[in-house]
Each structure stands twice: as C-alpha cells, then as structure tokens.
Coordinates of C-alpha atoms in Angstrom, one line a residue:
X349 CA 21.3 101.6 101.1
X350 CA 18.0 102.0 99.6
X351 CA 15.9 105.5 98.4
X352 CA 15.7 108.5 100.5
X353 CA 12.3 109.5 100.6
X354 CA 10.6 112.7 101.9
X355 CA 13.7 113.3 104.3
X356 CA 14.4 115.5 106.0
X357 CA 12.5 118.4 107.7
X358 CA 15.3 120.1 108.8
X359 CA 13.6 122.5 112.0
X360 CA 17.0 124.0 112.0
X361 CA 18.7 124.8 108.3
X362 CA 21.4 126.4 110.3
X363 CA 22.6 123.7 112.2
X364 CA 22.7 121.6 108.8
X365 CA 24.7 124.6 107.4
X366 CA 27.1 124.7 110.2
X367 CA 27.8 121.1 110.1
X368 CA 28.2 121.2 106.1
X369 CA 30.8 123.8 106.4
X370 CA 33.0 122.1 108.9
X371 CA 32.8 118.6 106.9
X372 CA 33.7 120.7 103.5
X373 CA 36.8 121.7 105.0
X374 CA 38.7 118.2 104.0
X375 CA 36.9 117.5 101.3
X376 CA 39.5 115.8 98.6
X377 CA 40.2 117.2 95.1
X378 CA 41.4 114.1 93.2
X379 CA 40.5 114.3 90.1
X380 CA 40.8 110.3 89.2
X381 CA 38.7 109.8 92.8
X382 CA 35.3 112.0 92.0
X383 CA 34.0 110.4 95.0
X384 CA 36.5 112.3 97.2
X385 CA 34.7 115.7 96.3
X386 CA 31.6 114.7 97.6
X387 CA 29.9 115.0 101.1
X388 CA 28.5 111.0 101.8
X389 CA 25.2 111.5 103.5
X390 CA 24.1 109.0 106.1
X391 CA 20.4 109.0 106.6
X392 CA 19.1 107.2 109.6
X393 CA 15.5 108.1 111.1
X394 CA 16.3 110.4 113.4
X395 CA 19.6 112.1 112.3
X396 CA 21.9 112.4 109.3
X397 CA 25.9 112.0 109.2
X398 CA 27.5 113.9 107.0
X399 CA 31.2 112.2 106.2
X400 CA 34.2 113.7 104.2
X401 CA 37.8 112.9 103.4
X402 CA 41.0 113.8 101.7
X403 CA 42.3 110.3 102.3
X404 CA 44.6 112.0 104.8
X405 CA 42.0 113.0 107.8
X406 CA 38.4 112.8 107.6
X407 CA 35.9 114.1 109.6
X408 CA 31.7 113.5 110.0
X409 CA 29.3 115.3 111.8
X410 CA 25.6 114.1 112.9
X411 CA 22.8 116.6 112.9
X412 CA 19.0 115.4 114.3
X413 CA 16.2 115.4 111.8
X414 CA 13.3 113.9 111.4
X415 CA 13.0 110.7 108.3
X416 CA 10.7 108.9 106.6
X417 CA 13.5 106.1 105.3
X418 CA 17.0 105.6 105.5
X419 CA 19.9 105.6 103.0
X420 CA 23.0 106.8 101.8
X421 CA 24.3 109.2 98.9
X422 CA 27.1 111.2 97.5
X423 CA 26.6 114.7 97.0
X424 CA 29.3 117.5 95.3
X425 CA 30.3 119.4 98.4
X426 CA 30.7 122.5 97.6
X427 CA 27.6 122.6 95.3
X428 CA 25.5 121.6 98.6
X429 CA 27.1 123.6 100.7
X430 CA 26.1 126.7 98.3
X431 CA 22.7 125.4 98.0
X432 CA 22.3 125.1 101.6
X433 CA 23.9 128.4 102.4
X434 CA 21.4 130.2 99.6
X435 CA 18.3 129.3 101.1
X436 CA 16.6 131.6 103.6
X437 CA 13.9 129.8 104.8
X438 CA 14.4 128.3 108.5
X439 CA 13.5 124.6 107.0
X440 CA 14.0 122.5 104.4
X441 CA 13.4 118.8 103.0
X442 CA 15.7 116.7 101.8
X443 CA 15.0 113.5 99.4
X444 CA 17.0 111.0 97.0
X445 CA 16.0 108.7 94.0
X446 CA 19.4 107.2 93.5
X447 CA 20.5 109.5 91.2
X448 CA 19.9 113.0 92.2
X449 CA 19.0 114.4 95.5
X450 CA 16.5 117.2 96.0
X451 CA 16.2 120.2 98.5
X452 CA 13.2 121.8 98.9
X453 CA 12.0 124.9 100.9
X454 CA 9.8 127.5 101.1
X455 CA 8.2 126.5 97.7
X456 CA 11.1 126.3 95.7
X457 CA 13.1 122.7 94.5
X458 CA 16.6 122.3 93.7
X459 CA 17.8 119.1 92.5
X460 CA 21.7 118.0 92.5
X461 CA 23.3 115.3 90.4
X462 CA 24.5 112.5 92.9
X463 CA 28.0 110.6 92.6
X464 CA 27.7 106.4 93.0
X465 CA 28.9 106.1 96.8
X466 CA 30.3 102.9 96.7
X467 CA 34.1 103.9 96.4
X468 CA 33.6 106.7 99.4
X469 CA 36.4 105.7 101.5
X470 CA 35.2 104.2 104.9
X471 CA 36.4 106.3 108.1
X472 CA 38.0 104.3 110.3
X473 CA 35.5 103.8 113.8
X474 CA 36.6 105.4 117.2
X475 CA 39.1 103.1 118.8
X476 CA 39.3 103.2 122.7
X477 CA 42.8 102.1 122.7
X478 CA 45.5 104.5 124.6
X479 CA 42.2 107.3 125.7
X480 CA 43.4 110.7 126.7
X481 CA 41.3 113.8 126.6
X482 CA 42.6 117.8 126.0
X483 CA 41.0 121.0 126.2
X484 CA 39.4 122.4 123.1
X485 CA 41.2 126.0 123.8
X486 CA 44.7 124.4 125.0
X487 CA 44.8 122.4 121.5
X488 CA 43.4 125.4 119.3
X489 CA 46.4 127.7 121.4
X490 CA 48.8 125.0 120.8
X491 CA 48.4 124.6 117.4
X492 CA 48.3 128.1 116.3
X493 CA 51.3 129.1 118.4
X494 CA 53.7 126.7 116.7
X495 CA 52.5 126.3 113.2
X496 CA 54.6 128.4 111.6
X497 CA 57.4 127.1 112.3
X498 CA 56.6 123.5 110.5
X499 CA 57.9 122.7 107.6
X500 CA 56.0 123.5 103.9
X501 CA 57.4 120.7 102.3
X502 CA 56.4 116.7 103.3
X503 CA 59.9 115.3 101.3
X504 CA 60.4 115.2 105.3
X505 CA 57.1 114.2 107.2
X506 CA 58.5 114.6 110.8
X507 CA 59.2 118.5 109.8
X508 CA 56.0 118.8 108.6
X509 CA 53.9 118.6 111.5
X510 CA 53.1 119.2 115.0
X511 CA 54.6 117.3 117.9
X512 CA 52.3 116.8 120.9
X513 CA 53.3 115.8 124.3
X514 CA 52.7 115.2 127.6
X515 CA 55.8 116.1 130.0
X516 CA 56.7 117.0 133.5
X517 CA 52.7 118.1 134.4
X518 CA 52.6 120.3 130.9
X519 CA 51.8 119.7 127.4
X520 CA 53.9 120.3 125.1
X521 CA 53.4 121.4 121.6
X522 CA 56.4 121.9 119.4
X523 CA 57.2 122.4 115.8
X524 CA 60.5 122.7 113.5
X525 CA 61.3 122.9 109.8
X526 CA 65.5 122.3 110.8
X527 CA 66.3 125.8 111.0
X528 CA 63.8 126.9 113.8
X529 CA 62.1 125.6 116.5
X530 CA 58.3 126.6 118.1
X531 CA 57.7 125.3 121.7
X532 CA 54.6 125.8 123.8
X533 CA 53.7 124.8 127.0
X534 CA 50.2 124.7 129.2
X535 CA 49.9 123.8 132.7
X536 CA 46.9 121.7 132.8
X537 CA 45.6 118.6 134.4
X538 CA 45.7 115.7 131.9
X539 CA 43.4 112.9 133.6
X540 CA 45.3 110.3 131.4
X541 CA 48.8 110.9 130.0
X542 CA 49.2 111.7 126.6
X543 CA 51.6 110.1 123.9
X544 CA 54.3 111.4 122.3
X545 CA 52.3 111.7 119.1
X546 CA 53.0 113.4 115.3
X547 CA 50.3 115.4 113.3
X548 CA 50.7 116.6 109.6
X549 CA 50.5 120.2 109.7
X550 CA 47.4 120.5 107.7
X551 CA 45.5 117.9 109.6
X552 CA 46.4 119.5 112.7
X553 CA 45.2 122.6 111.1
X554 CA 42.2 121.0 109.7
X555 CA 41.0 119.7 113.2
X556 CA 41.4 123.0 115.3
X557 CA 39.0 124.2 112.8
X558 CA 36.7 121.4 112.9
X559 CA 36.6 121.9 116.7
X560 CA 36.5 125.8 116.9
X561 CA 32.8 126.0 117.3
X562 CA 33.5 124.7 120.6
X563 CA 33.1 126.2 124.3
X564 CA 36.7 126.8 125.9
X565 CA 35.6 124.5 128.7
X566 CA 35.3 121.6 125.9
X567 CA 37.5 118.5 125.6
X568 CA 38.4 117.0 122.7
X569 CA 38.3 113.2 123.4
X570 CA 41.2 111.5 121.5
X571 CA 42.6 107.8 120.8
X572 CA 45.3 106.9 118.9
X573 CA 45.9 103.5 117.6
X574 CA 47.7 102.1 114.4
X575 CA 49.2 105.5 113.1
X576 CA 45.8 106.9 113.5
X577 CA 44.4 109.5 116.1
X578 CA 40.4 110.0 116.5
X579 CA 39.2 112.6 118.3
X580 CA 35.8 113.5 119.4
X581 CA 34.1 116.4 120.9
X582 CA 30.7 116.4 121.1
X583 CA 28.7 115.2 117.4
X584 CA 31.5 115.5 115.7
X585 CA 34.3 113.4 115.2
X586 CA 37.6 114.0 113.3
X587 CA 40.4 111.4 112.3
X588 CA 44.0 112.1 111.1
X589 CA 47.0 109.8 110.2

C-alpha cells in the first residue's frame, strides 16, 4: 500500500464527481471511529475504487483513470467531495505521499490531510450464493411506495424495514410499523426466485439512491448470504446487513 504518485488524470472530473457523491451517501459519523468519515481510495493502474461505510451498508464505486503507481488512502469525504465539486476544469490529477493527498487542475493545487487507513472496515466481497436479479425501476418503485409506513424506531428491527418477496409470479414489497401496513406488488419475470429477505429502512433507502443513476431497463444483481445482501449493477456495488 505504497505512495500514490502522479495519479490520476482524470479525462472525466464528472464521472469522479458522480461516483464521490453516491459513495458519500453512507459515509459513517462516529466520532470514536475517524476512519468511518472518510472515502478509502483504491488506486490500481487503470481505475480507482472508491469505498465507504456506516458499518451498517457500505457501498464502492470504480471509475477508469489512468496511474502511474498504485496504493491506497483515506480521505475526509465530505471535504473531497467539496473539493471535487469546486473545480471547473474537465481534468484533474490526483497524488499521495502518505499523509496528505493532493488535487491538482488547471494550475491550481489543493492538498487534503489524509486519515491512517488501516482501521477502514473491509466490505465484505460479492458472494454468488442464493443469485437473483431485479429491475432497477421495480426496486426504486418498491421502495418508495412502502417506506413510510416502516417504523422510526429500531427498539424493533423487523418494523423497521422493508420486507421483500417473491410470491405467486409478483414481488412483493411490504412495510409495517404495527399500526399500518404498505404492500406493493409488480408483475415481472424473476429469472431466479427471490428470498423472503429484510432490509433496514435506511439501507434500503440508501441503495435506491446509490442505484438511481441507472436506466429503467437495469437490474440490480443481488446475493444474499450470512445476514448479508450484495447487490451490483453495473461499477457499482452496494452491501447491506
């Protein structure tokens, strides 16, 4: 995990930008875990993966670039995600000396104090254990439709998210807090059948985000294994408890 040097030549600061402000959105804010606050940057030759988590879902996103070296750091996410977001040139460069990490562009140099990435929790790898796949618009619809009827409070966790289904040639997405109940149904063709499954409210909120930049003919690929479901769709990958 050696310095990032003369990285990155970003072509395309917007697809950097995009990326950054889907991963921002679970970002932790634990103060006694600094770490959790941060974006982890991947470097590899030929892309960078940006990784965040609230220790509850976590999510990473790869975008293509062009390196001289490879590496990894921790960088305060909403700082970057400013810094990023402020620059109007088209390009930019990226490089790391093991303490800060600086973005240059269009002449100018801004340099960000790095956090030691060593306690970054690890996000668990795609399992290809029980493999079903949904459409990106029939999950978004889904999850919106029944939200509010999930409970605010997690004394109760089974209140407090969304039950997803697969029953009778429709899925099924429901949601209760005790004193109401939210039910939605879509007709579609499931290629594999999808298990009775239970998503925190927030997480499940959290990933029709993540995925909204989507096309409505997009599935989300999803596995679920050990209390844990991964979902993919396209470069970016998103995992809840």
């Amino acid at each position: 995990k050696g310095r990032i040097k003369g990285f990155t030549d970003f072509q395309n600061k917007q697809k950097l930008l995009d990326s950054l402000s889907l991963v921002v959105r679970v970002v932790g804010k634990k103060e006694s875990l600094p770490v959790l606050s941060c974006v982890l940057l991947d470097v590899k030759k030929n892309s960078i993966t940006l990784r965040a988590t609230n220790l509850e879902s976590g999510v990473e996103a790869t975008v293509p670039a062009k390196g001289e070296d490879v590496g990894v750091c921790a960088v305060p996410a909403q700082i970057l995600l400013q810094t990023v977001r402020a620059i109007r040139a088209a390009d930019l460069t990226l490089s790391y000396d093991n303490k800060n990490l600086e973005i240059k562009a269009s002449g100018s140099t801004t340099s960000i104090h790095t956090i030691p990435h060593d306690e970054f929790p690890i996000i668990p790898a795609t399992s290809t254990k029980t493999q079903f796949s949904i459409p990106q618009k029939t999950f978004s619809e889904g999850i919106q439709s029944v939200s509010y009827a999930a409970a605010l409070s997690t004394i109760r966790p089974e209140f407090a998210s969304i039950f997803l289904s697969y029953k009778d040639g429709a899925v099924v997405f429901a949601a209760t807090d005790s004193f109401r109940l939210a039910e939605k149904k879509f007709h579609v063709v499931i290629k594999s059948p999808i298990p009775d499954i239970l998503i925190p409210i927030k997480n499940a909120q959290d990933m029709v985000h993540v995925f909204s930049e989507g096309g409505e003919n997009e599935e989300i690929q999803c596995a679920v294994h050990d209390a844990q479901i991964h979902a993919v769709m396209g470069s970016v990958t998103f995992v809840s408890r």
